[in-house]
PDB file of N, CA and C in Angstrom:
ATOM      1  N   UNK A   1     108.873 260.532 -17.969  1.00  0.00           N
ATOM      2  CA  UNK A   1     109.707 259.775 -17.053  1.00  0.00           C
ATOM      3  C   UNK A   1     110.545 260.733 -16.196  1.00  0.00           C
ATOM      4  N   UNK A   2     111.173 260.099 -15.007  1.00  0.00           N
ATOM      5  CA  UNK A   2     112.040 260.953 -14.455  1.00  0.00           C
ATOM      6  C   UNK A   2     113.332 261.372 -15.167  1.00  0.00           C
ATOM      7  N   UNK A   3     113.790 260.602 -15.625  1.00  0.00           N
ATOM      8  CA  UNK A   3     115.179 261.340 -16.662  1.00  0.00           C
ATOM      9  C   UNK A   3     114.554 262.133 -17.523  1.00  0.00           C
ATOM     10  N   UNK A   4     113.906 262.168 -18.268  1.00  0.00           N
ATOM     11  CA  UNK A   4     112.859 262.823 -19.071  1.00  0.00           C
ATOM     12  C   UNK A   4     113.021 264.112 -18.401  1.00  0.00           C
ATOM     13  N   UNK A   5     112.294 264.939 -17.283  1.00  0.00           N
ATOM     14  CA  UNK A   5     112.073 265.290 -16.351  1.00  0.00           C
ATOM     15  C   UNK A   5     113.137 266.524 -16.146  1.00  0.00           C
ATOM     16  N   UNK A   6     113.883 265.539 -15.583  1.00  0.00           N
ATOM     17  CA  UNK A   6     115.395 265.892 -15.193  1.00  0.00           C
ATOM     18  C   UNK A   6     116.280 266.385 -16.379  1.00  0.00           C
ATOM     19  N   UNK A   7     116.212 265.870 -18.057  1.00  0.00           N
ATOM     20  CA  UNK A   7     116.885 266.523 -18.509  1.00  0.00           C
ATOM     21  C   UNK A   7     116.106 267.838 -19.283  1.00  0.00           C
ATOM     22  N   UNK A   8     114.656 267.983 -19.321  1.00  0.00           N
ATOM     23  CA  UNK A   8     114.323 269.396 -19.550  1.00  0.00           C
ATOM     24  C   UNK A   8     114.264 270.429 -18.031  1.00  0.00           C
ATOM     25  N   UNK A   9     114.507 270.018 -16.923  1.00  0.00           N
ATOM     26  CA  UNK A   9     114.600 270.818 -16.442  1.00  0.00           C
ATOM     27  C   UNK A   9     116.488 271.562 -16.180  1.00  0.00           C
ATOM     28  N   UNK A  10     116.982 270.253 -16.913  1.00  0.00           N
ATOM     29  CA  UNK A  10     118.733 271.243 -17.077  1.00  0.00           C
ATOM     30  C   UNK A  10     119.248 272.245 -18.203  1.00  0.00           C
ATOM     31  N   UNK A  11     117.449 271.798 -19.229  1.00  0.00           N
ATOM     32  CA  UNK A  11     117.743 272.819 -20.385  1.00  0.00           C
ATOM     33  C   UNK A  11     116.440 274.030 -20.306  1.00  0.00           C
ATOM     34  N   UNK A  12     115.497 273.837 -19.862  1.00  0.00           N
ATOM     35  CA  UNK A  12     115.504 275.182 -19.012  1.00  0.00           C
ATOM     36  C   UNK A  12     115.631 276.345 -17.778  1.00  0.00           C
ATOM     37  N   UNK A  13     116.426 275.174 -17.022  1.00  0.00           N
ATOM     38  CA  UNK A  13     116.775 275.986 -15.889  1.00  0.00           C
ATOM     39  C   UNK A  13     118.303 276.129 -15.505  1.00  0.00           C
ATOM     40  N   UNK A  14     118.639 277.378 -15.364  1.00  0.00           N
ATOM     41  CA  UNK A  14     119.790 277.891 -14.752  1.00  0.00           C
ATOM     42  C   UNK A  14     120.530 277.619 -13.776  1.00  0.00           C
ATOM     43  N   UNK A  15     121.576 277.237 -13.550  1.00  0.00           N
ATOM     44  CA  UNK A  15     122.178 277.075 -12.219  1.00  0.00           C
ATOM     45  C   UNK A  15     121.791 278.509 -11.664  1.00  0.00           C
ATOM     46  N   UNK A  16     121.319 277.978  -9.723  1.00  0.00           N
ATOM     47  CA  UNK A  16     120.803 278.723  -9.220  1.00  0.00           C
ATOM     48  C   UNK A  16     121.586 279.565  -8.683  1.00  0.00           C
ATOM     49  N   UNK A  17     123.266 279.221  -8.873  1.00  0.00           N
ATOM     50  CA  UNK A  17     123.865 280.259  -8.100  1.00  0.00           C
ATOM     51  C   UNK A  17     124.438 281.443  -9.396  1.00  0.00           C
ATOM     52  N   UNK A  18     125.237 281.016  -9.988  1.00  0.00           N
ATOM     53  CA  UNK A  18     126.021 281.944 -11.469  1.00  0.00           C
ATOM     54  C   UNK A  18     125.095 282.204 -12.340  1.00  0.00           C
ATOM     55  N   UNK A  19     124.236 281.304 -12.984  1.00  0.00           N
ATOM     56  CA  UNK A  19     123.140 281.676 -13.724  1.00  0.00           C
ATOM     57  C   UNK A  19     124.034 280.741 -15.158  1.00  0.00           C
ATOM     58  N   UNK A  20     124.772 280.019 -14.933  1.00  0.00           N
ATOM     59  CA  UNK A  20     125.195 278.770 -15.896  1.00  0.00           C
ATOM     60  C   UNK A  20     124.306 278.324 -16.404  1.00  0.00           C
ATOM     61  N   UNK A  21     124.055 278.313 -18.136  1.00  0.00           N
ATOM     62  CA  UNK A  21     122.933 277.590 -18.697  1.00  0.00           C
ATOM     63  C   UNK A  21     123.090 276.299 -19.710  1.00  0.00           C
ATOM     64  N   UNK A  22     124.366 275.740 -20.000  1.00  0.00           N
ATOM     65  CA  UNK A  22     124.673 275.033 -20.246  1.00  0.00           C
ATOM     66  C   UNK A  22     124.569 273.579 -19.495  1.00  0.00           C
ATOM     67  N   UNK A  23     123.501 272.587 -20.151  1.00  0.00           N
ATOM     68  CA  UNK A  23     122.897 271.530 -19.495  1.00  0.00           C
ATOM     69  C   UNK A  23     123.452 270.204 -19.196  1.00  0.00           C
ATOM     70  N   UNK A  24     124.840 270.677 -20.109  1.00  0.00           N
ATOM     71  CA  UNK A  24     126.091 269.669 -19.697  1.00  0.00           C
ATOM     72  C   UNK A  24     126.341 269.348 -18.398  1.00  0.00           C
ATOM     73  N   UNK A  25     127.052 270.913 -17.448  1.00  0.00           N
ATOM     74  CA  UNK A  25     127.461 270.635 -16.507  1.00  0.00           C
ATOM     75  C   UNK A  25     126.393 270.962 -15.566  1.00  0.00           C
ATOM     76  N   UNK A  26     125.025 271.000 -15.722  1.00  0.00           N
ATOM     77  CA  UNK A  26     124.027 271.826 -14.741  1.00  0.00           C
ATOM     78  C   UNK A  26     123.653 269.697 -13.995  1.00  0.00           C
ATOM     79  N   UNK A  27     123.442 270.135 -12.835  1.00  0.00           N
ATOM     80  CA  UNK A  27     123.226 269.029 -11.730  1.00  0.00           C
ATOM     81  C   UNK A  27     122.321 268.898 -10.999  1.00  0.00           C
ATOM     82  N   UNK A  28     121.162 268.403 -10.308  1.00  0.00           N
ATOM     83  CA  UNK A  28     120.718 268.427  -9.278  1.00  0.00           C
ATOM     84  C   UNK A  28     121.039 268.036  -8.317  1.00  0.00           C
ATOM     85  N   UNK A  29     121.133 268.575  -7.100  1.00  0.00           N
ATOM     86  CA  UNK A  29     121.690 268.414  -5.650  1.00  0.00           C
ATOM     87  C   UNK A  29     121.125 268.305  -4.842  1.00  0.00           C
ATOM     88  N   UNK A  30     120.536 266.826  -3.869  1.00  0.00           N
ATOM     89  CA  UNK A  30     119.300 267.104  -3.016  1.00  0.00           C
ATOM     90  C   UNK A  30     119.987 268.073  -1.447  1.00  0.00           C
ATOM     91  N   UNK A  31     119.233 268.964  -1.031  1.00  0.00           N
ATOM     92  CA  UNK A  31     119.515 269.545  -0.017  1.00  0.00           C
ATOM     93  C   UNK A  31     119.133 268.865   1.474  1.00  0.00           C
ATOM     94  N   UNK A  32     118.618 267.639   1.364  1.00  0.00           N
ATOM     95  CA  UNK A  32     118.171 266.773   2.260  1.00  0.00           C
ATOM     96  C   UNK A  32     119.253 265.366   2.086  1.00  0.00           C
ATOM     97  N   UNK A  33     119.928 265.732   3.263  1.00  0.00           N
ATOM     98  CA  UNK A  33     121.091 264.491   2.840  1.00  0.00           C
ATOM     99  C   UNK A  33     120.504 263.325   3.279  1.00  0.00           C
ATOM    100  N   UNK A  34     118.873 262.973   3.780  1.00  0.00           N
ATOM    101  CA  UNK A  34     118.464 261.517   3.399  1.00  0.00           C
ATOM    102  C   UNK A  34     118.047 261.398   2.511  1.00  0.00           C
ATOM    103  N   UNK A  35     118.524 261.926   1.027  1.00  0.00           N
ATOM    104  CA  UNK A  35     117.319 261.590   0.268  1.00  0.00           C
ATOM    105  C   UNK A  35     118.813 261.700  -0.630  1.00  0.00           C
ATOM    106  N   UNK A  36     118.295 260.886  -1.818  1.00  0.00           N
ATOM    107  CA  UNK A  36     119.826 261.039  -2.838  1.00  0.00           C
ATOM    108  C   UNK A  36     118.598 260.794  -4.577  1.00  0.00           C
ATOM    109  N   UNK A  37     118.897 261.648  -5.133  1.00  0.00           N
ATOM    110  CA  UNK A  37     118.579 262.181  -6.527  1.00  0.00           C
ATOM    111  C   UNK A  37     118.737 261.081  -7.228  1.00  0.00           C
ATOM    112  N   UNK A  38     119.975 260.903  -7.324  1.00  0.00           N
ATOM    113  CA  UNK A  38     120.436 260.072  -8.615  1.00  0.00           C
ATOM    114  C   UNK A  38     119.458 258.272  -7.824  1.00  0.00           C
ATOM    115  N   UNK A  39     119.524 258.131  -6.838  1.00  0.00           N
ATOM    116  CA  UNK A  39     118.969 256.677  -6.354  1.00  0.00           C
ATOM    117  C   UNK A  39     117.219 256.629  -6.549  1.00  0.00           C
ATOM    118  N   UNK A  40     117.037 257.676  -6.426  1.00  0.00           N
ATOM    119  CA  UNK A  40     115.072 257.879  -6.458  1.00  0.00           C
ATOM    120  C   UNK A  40     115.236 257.909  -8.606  1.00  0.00           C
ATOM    121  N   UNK A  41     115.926 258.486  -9.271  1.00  0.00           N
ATOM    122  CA  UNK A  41     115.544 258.244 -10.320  1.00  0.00           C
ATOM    123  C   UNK A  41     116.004 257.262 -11.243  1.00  0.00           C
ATOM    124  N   UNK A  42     116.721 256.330 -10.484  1.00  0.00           N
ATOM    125  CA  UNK A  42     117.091 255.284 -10.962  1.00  0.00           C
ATOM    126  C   UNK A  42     116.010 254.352 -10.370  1.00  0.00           C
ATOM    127  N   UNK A  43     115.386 254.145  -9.384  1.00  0.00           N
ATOM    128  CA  UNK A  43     114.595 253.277  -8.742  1.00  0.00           C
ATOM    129  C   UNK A  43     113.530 253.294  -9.441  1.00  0.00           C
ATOM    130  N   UNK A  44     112.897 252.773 -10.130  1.00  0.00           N
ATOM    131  CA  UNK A  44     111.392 252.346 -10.883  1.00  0.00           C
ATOM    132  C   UNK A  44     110.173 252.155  -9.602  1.00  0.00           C
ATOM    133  N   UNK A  45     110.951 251.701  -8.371  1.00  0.00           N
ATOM    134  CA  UNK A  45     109.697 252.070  -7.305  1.00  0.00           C
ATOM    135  C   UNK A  45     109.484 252.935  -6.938  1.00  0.00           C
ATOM    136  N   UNK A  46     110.168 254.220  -7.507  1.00  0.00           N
ATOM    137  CA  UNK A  46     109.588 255.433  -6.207  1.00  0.00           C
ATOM    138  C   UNK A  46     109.037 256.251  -7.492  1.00  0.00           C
ATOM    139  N   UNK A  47     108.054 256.701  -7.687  1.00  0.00           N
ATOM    140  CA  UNK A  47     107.042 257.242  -8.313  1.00  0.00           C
ATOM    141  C   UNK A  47     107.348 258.740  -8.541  1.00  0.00           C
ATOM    142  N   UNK A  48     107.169 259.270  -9.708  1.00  0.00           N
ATOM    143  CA  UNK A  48     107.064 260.320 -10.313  1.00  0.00           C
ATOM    144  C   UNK A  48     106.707 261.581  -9.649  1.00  0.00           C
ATOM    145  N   UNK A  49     105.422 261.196  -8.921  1.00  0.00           N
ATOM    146  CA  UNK A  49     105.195 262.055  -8.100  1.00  0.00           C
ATOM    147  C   UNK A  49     106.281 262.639  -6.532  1.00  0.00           C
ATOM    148  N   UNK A  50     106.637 261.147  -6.314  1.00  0.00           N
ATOM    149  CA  UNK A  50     107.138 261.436  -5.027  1.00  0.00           C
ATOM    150  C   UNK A  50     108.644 262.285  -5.782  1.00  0.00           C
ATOM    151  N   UNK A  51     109.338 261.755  -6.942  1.00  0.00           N
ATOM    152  CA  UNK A  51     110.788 262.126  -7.192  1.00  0.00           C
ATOM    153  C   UNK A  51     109.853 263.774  -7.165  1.00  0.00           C
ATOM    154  N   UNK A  52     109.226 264.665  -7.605  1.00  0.00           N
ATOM    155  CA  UNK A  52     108.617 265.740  -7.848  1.00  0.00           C
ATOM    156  C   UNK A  52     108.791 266.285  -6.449  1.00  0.00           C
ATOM    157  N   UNK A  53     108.093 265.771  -5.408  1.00  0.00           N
ATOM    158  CA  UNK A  53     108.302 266.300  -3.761  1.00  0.00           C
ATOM    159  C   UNK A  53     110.022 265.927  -3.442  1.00  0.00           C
ATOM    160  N   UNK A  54     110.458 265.089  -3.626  1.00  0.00           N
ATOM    161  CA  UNK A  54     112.038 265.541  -3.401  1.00  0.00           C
ATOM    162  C   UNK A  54     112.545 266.432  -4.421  1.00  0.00           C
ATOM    163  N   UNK A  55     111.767 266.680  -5.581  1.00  0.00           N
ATOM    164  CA  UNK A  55     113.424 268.152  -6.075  1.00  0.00           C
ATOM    165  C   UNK A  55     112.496 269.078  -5.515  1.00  0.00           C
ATOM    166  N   UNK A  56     111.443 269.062  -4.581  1.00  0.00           N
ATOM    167  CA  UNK A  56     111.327 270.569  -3.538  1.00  0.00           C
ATOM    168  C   UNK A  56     112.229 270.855  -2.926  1.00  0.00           C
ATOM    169  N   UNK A  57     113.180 269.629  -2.095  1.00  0.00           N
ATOM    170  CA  UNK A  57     114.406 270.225  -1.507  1.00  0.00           C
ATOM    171  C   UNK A  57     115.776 269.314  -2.183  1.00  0.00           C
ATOM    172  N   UNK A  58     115.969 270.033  -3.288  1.00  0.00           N
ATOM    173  CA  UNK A  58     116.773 269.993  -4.462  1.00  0.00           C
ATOM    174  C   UNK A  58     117.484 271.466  -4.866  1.00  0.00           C
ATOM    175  N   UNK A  59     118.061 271.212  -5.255  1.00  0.00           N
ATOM    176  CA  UNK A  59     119.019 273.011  -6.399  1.00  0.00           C
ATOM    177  C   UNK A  59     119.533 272.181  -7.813  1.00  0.00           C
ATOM    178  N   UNK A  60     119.918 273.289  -8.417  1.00  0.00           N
ATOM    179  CA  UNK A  60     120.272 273.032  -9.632  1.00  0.00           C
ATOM    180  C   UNK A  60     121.644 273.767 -10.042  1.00  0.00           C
ATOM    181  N   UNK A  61     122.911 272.950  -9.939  1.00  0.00           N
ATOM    182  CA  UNK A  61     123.950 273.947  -9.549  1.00  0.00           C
ATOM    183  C   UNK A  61     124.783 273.174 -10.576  1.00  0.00           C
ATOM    184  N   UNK A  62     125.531 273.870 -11.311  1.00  0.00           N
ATOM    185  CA  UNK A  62     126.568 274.023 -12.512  1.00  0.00           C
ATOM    186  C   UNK A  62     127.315 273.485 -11.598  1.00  0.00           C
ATOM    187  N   UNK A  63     128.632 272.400 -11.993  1.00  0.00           N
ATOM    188  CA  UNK A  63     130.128 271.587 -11.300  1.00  0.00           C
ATOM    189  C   UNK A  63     130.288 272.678 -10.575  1.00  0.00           C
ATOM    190  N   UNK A  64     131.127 273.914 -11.039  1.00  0.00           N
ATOM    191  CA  UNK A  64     131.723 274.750  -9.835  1.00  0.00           C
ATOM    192  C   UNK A  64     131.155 274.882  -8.413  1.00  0.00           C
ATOM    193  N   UNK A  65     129.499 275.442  -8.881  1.00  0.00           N
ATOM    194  CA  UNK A  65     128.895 275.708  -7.651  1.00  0.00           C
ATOM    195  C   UNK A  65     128.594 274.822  -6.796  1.00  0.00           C
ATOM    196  N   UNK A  66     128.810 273.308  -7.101  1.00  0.00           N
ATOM    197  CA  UNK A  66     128.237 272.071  -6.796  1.00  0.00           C
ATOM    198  C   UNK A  66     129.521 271.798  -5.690  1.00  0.00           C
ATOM    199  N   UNK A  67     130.874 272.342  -6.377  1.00  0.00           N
ATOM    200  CA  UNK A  67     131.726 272.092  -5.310  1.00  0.00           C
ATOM    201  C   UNK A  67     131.568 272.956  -4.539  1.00  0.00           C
ATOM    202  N   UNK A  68     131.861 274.064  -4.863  1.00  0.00           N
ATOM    203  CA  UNK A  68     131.684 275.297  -3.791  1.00  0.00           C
ATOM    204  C   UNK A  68     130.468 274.863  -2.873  1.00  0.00           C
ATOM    205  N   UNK A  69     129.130 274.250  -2.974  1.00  0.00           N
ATOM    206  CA  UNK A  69     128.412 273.964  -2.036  1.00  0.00           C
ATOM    207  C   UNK A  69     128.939 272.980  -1.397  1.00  0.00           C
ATOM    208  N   UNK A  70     129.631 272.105  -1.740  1.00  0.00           N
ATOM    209  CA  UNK A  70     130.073 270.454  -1.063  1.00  0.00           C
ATOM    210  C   UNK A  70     131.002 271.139  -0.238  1.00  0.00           C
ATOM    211  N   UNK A  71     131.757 272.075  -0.576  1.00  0.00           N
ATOM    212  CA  UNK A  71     132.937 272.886   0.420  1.00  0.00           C
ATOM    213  C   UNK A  71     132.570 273.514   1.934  1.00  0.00           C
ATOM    214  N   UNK A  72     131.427 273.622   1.422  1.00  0.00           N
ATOM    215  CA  UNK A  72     130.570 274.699   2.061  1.00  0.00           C
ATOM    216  C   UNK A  72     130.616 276.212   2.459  1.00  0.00           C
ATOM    217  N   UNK A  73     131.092 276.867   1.297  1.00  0.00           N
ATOM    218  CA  UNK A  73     131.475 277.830   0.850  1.00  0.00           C
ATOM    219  C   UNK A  73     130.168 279.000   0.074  1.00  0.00           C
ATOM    220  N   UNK A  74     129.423 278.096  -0.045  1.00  0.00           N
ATOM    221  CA  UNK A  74     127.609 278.781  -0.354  1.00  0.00           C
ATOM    222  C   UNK A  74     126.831 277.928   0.100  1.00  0.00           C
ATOM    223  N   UNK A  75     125.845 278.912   0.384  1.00  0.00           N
ATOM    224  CA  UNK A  75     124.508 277.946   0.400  1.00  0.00           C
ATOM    225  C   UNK A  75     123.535 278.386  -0.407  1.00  0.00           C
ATOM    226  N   UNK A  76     122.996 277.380  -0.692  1.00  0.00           N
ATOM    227  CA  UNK A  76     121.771 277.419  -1.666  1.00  0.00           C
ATOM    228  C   UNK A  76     120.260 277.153  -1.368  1.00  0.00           C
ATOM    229  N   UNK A  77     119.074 278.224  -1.867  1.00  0.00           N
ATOM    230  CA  UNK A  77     118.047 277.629  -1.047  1.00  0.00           C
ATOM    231  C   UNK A  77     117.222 276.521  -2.262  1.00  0.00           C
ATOM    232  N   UNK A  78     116.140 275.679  -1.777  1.00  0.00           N
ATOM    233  CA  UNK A  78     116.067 274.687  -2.692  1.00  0.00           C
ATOM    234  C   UNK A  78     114.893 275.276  -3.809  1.00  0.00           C
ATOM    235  N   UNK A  79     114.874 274.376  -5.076  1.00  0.00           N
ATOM    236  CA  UNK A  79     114.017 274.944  -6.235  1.00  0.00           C
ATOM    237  C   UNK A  79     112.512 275.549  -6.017  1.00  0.00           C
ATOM    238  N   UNK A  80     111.619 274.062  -5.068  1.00  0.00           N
ATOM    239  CA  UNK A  80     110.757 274.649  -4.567  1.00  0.00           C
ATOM    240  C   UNK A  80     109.586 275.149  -5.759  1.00  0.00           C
ATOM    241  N   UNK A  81     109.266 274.170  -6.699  1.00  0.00           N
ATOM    242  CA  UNK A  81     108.731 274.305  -8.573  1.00  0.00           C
ATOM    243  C   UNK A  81     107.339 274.239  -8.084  1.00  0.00           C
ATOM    244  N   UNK A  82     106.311 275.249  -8.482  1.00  0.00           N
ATOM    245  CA  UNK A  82     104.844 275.216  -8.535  1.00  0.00           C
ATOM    246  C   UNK A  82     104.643 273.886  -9.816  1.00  0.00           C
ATOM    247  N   UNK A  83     104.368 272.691  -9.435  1.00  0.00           N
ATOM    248  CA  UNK A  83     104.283 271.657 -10.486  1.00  0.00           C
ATOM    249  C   UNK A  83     103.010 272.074 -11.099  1.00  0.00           C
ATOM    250  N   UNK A  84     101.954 272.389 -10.474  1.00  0.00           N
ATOM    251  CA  UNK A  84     100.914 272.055 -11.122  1.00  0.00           C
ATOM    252  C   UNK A  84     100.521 273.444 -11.890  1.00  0.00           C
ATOM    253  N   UNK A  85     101.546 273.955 -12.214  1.00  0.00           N
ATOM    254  CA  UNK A  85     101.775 275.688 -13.109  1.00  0.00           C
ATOM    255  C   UNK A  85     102.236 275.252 -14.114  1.00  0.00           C
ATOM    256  N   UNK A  86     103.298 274.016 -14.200  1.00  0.00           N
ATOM    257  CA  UNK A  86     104.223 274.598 -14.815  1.00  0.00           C
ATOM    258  C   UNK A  86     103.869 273.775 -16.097  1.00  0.00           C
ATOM    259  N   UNK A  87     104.655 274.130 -17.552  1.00  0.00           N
ATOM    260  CA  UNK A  87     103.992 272.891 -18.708  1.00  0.00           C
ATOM    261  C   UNK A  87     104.801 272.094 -18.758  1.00  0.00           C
ATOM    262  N   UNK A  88     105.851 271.632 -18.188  1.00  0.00           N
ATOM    263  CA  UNK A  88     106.855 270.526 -18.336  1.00  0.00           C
ATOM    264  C   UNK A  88     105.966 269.075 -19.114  1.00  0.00           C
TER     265      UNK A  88
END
């Protein structure tokens, strides 16, 4: 499933800016402000595949860095995941 998904990729992946590995505060952030994360994986209509092509332009950023990006104080480039590599 997409939460599924979403919470092994906060326990193996790092916030992309500090390198924060704690999956508490780690987030995804879509970098495409038409597109919103939390609404595609709550929606049961938008398909697995497609939530997969939006965290291409996605990050994965620990609270701090999440503000510091909302500040706009960094930028971040997006995850950008070879899916069909990976064993998720």
């Amino acid at each position: 499933t997409k939460r599924e998904l979403v919470r092994v990729l906060r326990q193996r992946t790092p916030c992309m800016v500090c390198g924060e590995t704690d999956p508490v505060v780690l987030d995804l952030v879509s970098l495409n402000p038409q597109r919103s994360l939390r609404r595609m994986m709550r929606d049961d209509s938008v398909s697995l595949l497609t939530f997969l092509t939006a965290l291409d332009e996605a990050a994965l950023l620990c609270a701090n860095c999440r503000l510091r990006h909302s500040a706009g104080k960094i930028t971040v480039a997006p995850l950008r995941f070879e899916w069909k590599h990976t064993s998720l």
